[in-house]
XYZ file of C-alpha atoms in Angstrom:
389
model
C 36.586 -30.268 -99.685
C 36.260 -27.120 -102.538
C 34.161 -29.009 -104.656
C 32.089 -30.294 -101.266
C 30.955 -26.524 -100.324
C 30.261 -25.907 -103.757
C 27.791 -28.980 -104.627
C 26.204 -27.862 -100.726
C 25.835 -24.405 -102.043
C 23.910 -25.281 -105.686
C 21.996 -28.003 -103.688
C 21.193 -24.561 -100.479
C 19.856 -22.666 -103.948
C 17.877 -25.155 -105.856
C 16.444 -26.293 -101.886
C 15.457 -22.525 -102.293
C 13.931 -22.595 -105.197
C 11.384 -25.446 -104.210
C 10.677 -23.799 -101.150
C 9.952 -20.706 -102.961
C 6.931 -21.921 -105.212
C 5.981 -24.018 -102.241
C 5.160 -20.922 -100.348
C 3.637 -19.451 -103.997
C 1.494 -21.793 -104.282
C -0.182 -22.115 -100.391
C -0.576 -17.664 -100.860
C -2.821 -19.040 -104.243
C -4.397 -21.408 -101.938
C -5.385 -18.817 -99.223
C -7.209 -16.528 -102.221
C -8.995 -20.406 -104.231
C -13.021 -19.107 -103.735
C -15.936 -21.723 -103.099
C -16.572 -25.233 -105.532
C -17.753 -24.993 -108.821
C -21.816 -25.235 -108.701
C -22.314 -27.405 -111.639
C -26.366 -26.740 -111.442
C -25.391 -23.150 -112.391
C -23.164 -24.039 -115.425
C -25.488 -23.528 -119.082
C -24.017 -26.658 -120.414
C -21.497 -29.119 -118.641
C -18.082 -30.420 -120.803
C -16.515 -33.887 -120.022
C -13.680 -34.060 -120.999
C -12.098 -37.503 -122.215
C -8.420 -38.212 -122.368
C -7.530 -42.142 -123.079
C -4.066 -41.910 -121.881
C -1.988 -44.813 -123.312
C -0.964 -48.615 -122.399
C -4.748 -49.945 -122.006
C -6.394 -46.655 -121.524
C -7.465 -46.083 -124.998
C -9.854 -48.811 -124.501
C -10.820 -48.298 -121.194
C -12.123 -45.229 -121.326
C -13.528 -45.833 -124.950
C -15.808 -47.745 -123.269
C -16.273 -45.934 -119.974
C -17.523 -42.744 -122.448
C -20.195 -44.918 -124.323
C -21.880 -46.395 -120.927
C -21.204 -42.470 -119.575
C -22.759 -41.465 -123.150
C -25.849 -43.610 -122.648
C -26.312 -42.859 -119.063
C -26.822 -39.086 -120.106
C -28.063 -39.238 -124.110
C -31.200 -37.207 -123.249
C -28.903 -34.451 -121.345
C -26.848 -34.474 -124.790
C -29.087 -33.712 -126.689
C -30.541 -31.220 -125.263
C -26.833 -29.464 -124.780
C -26.857 -29.679 -121.594
C -23.475 -31.577 -121.104
C -21.243 -31.506 -124.297
C -18.019 -35.013 -125.040
C -14.616 -33.420 -125.263
C -12.738 -35.731 -126.971
C -8.079 -35.150 -125.835
C -5.432 -36.212 -127.402
C -1.959 -36.779 -127.044
C -1.363 -37.186 -123.370
C 0.530 -40.869 -124.264
C 3.402 -40.753 -123.739
C 5.670 -40.771 -127.188
C 3.988 -37.608 -127.342
C 4.775 -36.273 -124.211
C 8.225 -37.639 -124.444
C 8.360 -35.824 -128.264
C 7.517 -32.393 -126.598
C 9.821 -33.132 -123.233
C 6.401 -32.216 -121.455
C 4.227 -34.306 -118.179
C 1.485 -32.547 -120.449
C 2.166 -30.886 -123.628
C 0.675 -27.412 -123.524
C -1.793 -27.960 -125.962
C -3.036 -30.640 -124.018
C -2.938 -28.648 -120.322
C -5.664 -25.651 -122.883
C -7.972 -28.108 -123.607
C -7.831 -29.544 -120.044
C -8.955 -26.158 -118.677
C -11.024 -26.138 -121.402
C -13.443 -28.940 -119.274
C -15.244 -28.278 -116.578
C -14.978 -32.663 -115.843
C -12.359 -34.978 -116.875
C -12.866 -38.867 -117.593
C -9.431 -39.382 -118.028
C -8.119 -43.399 -118.530
C -4.519 -44.069 -117.300
C -0.997 -42.450 -118.364
C 2.520 -44.566 -118.670
C 5.119 -43.017 -116.076
C 8.980 -43.333 -116.529
C 10.908 -44.488 -113.918
C 15.534 -44.812 -113.556
C 16.281 -47.543 -115.055
C 14.118 -47.847 -118.194
C 15.447 -45.769 -120.937
C 12.510 -42.712 -121.458
C 13.886 -38.706 -120.305
C 12.510 -37.728 -116.844
C 9.232 -36.747 -117.059
C 7.304 -36.682 -114.533
C 3.982 -38.537 -113.856
C 0.754 -36.664 -116.529
C -1.290 -37.835 -113.402
C 1.249 -35.710 -110.571
C 0.733 -32.616 -113.764
C -1.989 -33.024 -113.885
C -3.263 -32.768 -109.978
C -1.331 -29.664 -109.316
C -2.018 -28.259 -112.377
C -5.584 -27.918 -111.352
C -4.908 -28.475 -107.894
C -6.882 -31.289 -107.501
C -6.176 -31.691 -103.874
C -8.712 -34.236 -102.692
C -8.405 -38.259 -104.459
C -11.231 -40.544 -103.690
C -11.397 -44.026 -103.971
C -14.409 -46.895 -102.415
C -13.994 -49.926 -101.452
C -16.535 -51.829 -101.062
C -17.412 -55.638 -100.442
C -20.832 -56.172 -99.481
C -20.141 -59.765 -98.228
C -17.958 -58.596 -95.948
C -18.970 -56.113 -94.046
C -16.531 -53.771 -96.786
C -17.711 -49.948 -96.990
C -14.339 -47.398 -96.811
C -14.170 -44.640 -98.647
C -10.516 -43.043 -98.453
C -9.376 -39.965 -98.843
C -5.660 -39.694 -99.978
C -4.540 -35.265 -100.038
C -3.894 -34.833 -102.857
C -0.830 -32.429 -103.984
C 1.355 -32.858 -100.995
C 3.665 -35.411 -99.291
C 6.722 -36.513 -101.198
C 4.273 -36.776 -104.393
C 4.238 -33.186 -104.212
C 8.367 -31.709 -104.937
C 8.207 -35.749 -106.596
C 10.182 -35.332 -109.360
C 13.055 -32.486 -108.055
C 14.730 -33.923 -106.080
C 18.713 -33.567 -106.813
C 22.458 -35.549 -106.076
C 23.648 -33.180 -103.289
C 27.129 -35.323 -104.638
C 27.073 -38.798 -106.339
C 26.920 -40.573 -102.721
C 24.096 -38.320 -101.179
C 20.638 -37.993 -102.326
C 18.083 -35.783 -101.442
C 14.090 -35.901 -102.243
C 11.215 -33.409 -99.724
C 7.994 -34.211 -98.604
C 5.605 -31.411 -98.374
C 2.660 -29.438 -95.995
C 1.012 -27.022 -95.260
C -1.623 -25.638 -93.002
C -3.726 -25.170 -96.001
C -3.283 -27.863 -97.466
C -4.636 -30.862 -94.245
C -7.155 -28.358 -93.114
C -9.593 -29.114 -96.871
C -8.517 -32.508 -97.416
C -9.994 -33.113 -93.636
C -12.713 -30.946 -94.144
C -13.845 -32.701 -97.234
C -12.963 -36.378 -95.533
C -14.773 -34.888 -92.407
C -18.066 -32.827 -95.020
C -18.795 -37.027 -96.435
C -18.894 -38.901 -93.451
C -20.864 -36.391 -91.751
C -23.651 -36.322 -94.919
C -23.232 -40.148 -95.120
C -24.031 -41.356 -91.985
C -20.667 -42.798 -92.159
C -19.482 -42.146 -89.268
C -15.591 -42.324 -88.371
C -12.470 -40.757 -89.656
C -9.014 -42.917 -89.091
C -6.258 -40.658 -90.005
C -3.643 -42.384 -90.482
C 0.457 -41.419 -90.564
C 3.408 -41.936 -90.007
C 3.921 -39.008 -86.832
C 5.294 -41.358 -84.528
C 8.653 -41.231 -87.204
C 8.109 -38.264 -89.640
C 7.189 -36.028 -87.102
C 7.248 -32.544 -88.624
C 5.297 -32.931 -92.200
C 3.353 -36.327 -91.268
C 3.039 -34.459 -87.030
C 1.779 -31.418 -88.957
C -1.187 -33.008 -90.608
C -2.147 -35.207 -88.573
C -2.840 -32.022 -85.640
C -4.680 -29.860 -88.585
C -6.421 -32.787 -89.016
C -7.585 -33.436 -85.685
C -8.346 -28.907 -85.681
C -11.443 -29.420 -88.256
C -12.027 -32.844 -86.432
C -13.099 -30.595 -83.256
C -15.709 -28.981 -85.737
C -17.098 -32.267 -85.936
C -18.151 -33.775 -82.291
C -20.644 -35.869 -83.706
C -18.261 -37.094 -85.751
C -15.456 -40.743 -83.976
C -11.783 -39.649 -84.826
C -9.031 -42.212 -84.753
C -5.162 -43.027 -85.840
C -3.299 -45.293 -86.882
C -0.045 -45.936 -88.722
C 0.361 -46.413 -91.423
C 1.816 -49.943 -91.695
C -0.650 -51.051 -89.040
C -3.732 -49.925 -91.149
C -2.141 -52.009 -93.985
C -2.273 -55.653 -91.688
C -5.667 -53.650 -89.822
C -7.243 -54.005 -93.299
C -6.304 -57.117 -93.838
C -7.998 -58.355 -89.993
C -10.828 -60.080 -90.505
C -12.190 -59.404 -86.727
C -11.085 -55.133 -86.853
C -11.286 -54.110 -91.424
C -15.200 -53.952 -91.023
C -14.899 -51.043 -88.119
C -13.178 -48.376 -91.057
C -15.115 -46.277 -92.703
C -13.424 -43.599 -93.384
C -9.504 -42.856 -94.096
C -7.721 -40.050 -93.920
C -4.591 -39.891 -95.808
C -1.055 -38.238 -96.378
C -0.568 -39.273 -100.572
C 2.249 -41.290 -100.325
C 0.110 -43.537 -98.092
C -3.540 -42.560 -99.459
C -1.430 -44.868 -102.725
C -0.195 -47.385 -101.223
C -2.882 -48.323 -98.468
C -5.578 -47.340 -101.376
C -4.362 -50.662 -103.489
C -4.505 -52.802 -101.002
C -7.474 -51.531 -100.242
C -8.748 -52.518 -103.720
C -7.209 -55.890 -103.648
C -10.585 -56.789 -101.519
C -12.764 -55.110 -104.199
C -11.308 -57.513 -106.636
C -7.615 -55.565 -107.047
C -6.888 -51.831 -109.355
C -8.531 -53.224 -112.459
C -11.873 -53.049 -110.506
C -11.959 -49.275 -108.311
C -11.810 -46.581 -109.603
C -12.023 -42.792 -108.278
C -11.836 -39.423 -107.905
C -9.530 -36.506 -108.247
C -11.206 -33.034 -106.622
C -10.690 -29.761 -106.665
C -12.798 -25.995 -106.124
C -12.649 -25.866 -110.092
C -11.516 -29.075 -112.074
C -12.757 -32.044 -111.539
C -10.512 -35.469 -112.989
C -11.757 -39.183 -112.252
C -9.964 -42.213 -113.597
C -9.210 -46.002 -112.137
C -6.424 -46.490 -110.381
C -3.980 -48.773 -111.672
C -1.428 -47.913 -114.390
C -1.531 -48.190 -118.385
C -0.460 -51.980 -118.219
C 1.914 -51.649 -120.857
C 2.662 -55.172 -121.490
C -1.155 -56.081 -122.196
C -1.028 -54.635 -124.737
C 2.227 -55.815 -126.083
C 0.751 -59.286 -125.713
C -2.031 -58.477 -127.812
C -4.402 -58.433 -124.785
C -5.654 -54.408 -124.268
C -9.107 -55.437 -126.329
C -9.999 -57.735 -122.768
C -9.074 -55.544 -120.505
C -10.957 -54.926 -117.701
C -13.578 -51.614 -118.148
C -14.789 -51.760 -114.373
C -12.474 -49.669 -113.130
C -12.819 -46.788 -115.184
C -16.842 -47.620 -115.088
C -16.485 -47.234 -111.906
C -15.353 -44.017 -112.186
C -17.834 -43.344 -113.546
C -20.070 -43.316 -111.438
C -18.228 -40.966 -108.640
C -18.612 -38.370 -111.700
C -22.536 -38.814 -112.278
C -22.418 -37.651 -108.486
C -19.810 -35.340 -108.847
C -21.751 -33.363 -111.644
C -25.567 -33.311 -109.390
C -26.617 -36.538 -111.433
C -26.469 -38.946 -108.296
C -29.806 -40.638 -109.023
C -28.512 -42.045 -112.373
C -24.986 -42.413 -110.828
C -26.438 -45.367 -108.287
C -28.249 -46.420 -110.924
C -24.897 -47.537 -112.533
C -23.226 -48.170 -109.782
C -26.552 -50.410 -109.784
C -25.682 -52.605 -112.429
C -22.220 -53.006 -112.460
C -23.239 -54.696 -108.754
C -24.948 -56.856 -110.496
C -22.940 -57.879 -113.429
C -19.925 -57.868 -111.222
C -20.479 -59.455 -107.074
C -24.249 -60.898 -107.586
C -25.209 -62.396 -112.183
C -21.819 -62.175 -112.567
C -22.439 -63.853 -116.634
C -19.818 -62.305 -117.592
C -16.259 -62.413 -116.292
C -13.235 -60.726 -117.465
C -10.271 -62.703 -116.432
C -7.045 -59.724 -119.352
C -7.468 -62.600 -121.094
C -9.004 -64.600 -124.001
C -9.976 -66.700 -121.130
C -13.228 -63.933 -120.570
C -14.944 -61.327 -121.805
C -13.706 -57.996 -124.160
C -13.663 -54.947 -122.012
C -16.702 -53.938 -125.178
C -18.724 -56.605 -124.522
C -18.633 -56.378 -120.101
C -19.985 -52.411 -121.487
C -22.790 -54.173 -123.201
C -23.297 -55.920 -120.783
C -23.944 -52.989 -118.864
C -25.858 -51.890 -120.685
C -28.099 -53.703 -121.158
C -28.243 -54.249 -117.583
C -29.206 -50.008 -116.922
C -31.844 -50.552 -119.328
C -34.229 -52.956 -117.264
C -33.474 -50.614 -114.142
């Protein structure tokens, strides 16, 4: 019994430390200013971070296409590309950090970041318990909104998923602990400030893009406090947008309705807490051709990061197939990057080229194996298509 009480005291101390850190984060959110106005920057610095696994391959191809589109601005000194190395799993293990200090310093020196996939250790794989580089970057740069578009015109699918990025089940995902050998605890975090800002971004997007409907996705019937608060705060924002239809769905039912051909055409903007947003956006990407075709934006007030939604695919590297990796996810992320920094005309042109190459002409296809085109060949196809637009 004495050992039980000692374990409980230690657990309470750990829980208190977690709460103190989260309360400090709330105060930081309260003091934040406005979003970066890229039109007022003399030079927009674009950091390019390859990551590991297939990351360097697909990121290099995306950078090549992005430089092709922005060549005139780079020549004029209005855009600068910054190479950021060191986010490999080997370097992160060696330094014992999700993001080594020198890498973080380079990331923070940029305005926007194009980032390749990174490997996250999991229990039982023999690697140290290092936090996900993605989660660490989102928290360090306060990239609170993860935005994932999914479009399949012939199926009437045009969804934009707004996933809260810095709270929920991932906020303190590496801070859980074993209270005793029998009891383990993890945590989910929700704040009014975090819910409010992601909701405002989602509703503002719906209004500006004439999407007309925002669907709130939670498990508030079971996770009553944190999910309940998220839902309540989103409804407060919804009241400010009377022109937008708001509906509610439980996360498990939403996974079913996305495959319902009659109902899925109705969905426009989906707004979700972190964990559900991760799961449902991966499901949604399958309609578009799989996670390899989907990019996403991670938006904060000062920084923004753009990436693929899939992982680093170490098996492809091990089997010598990295050269056949599909760069579409990173190229779709480049579309979002261009739109974010104000070059929407160039973003629209790249998106059109990708639609032609992926859905219409399909002169070459990437299969992930030697049965299809290489990553580089597809990139060249996209650039040739851009020349003809």
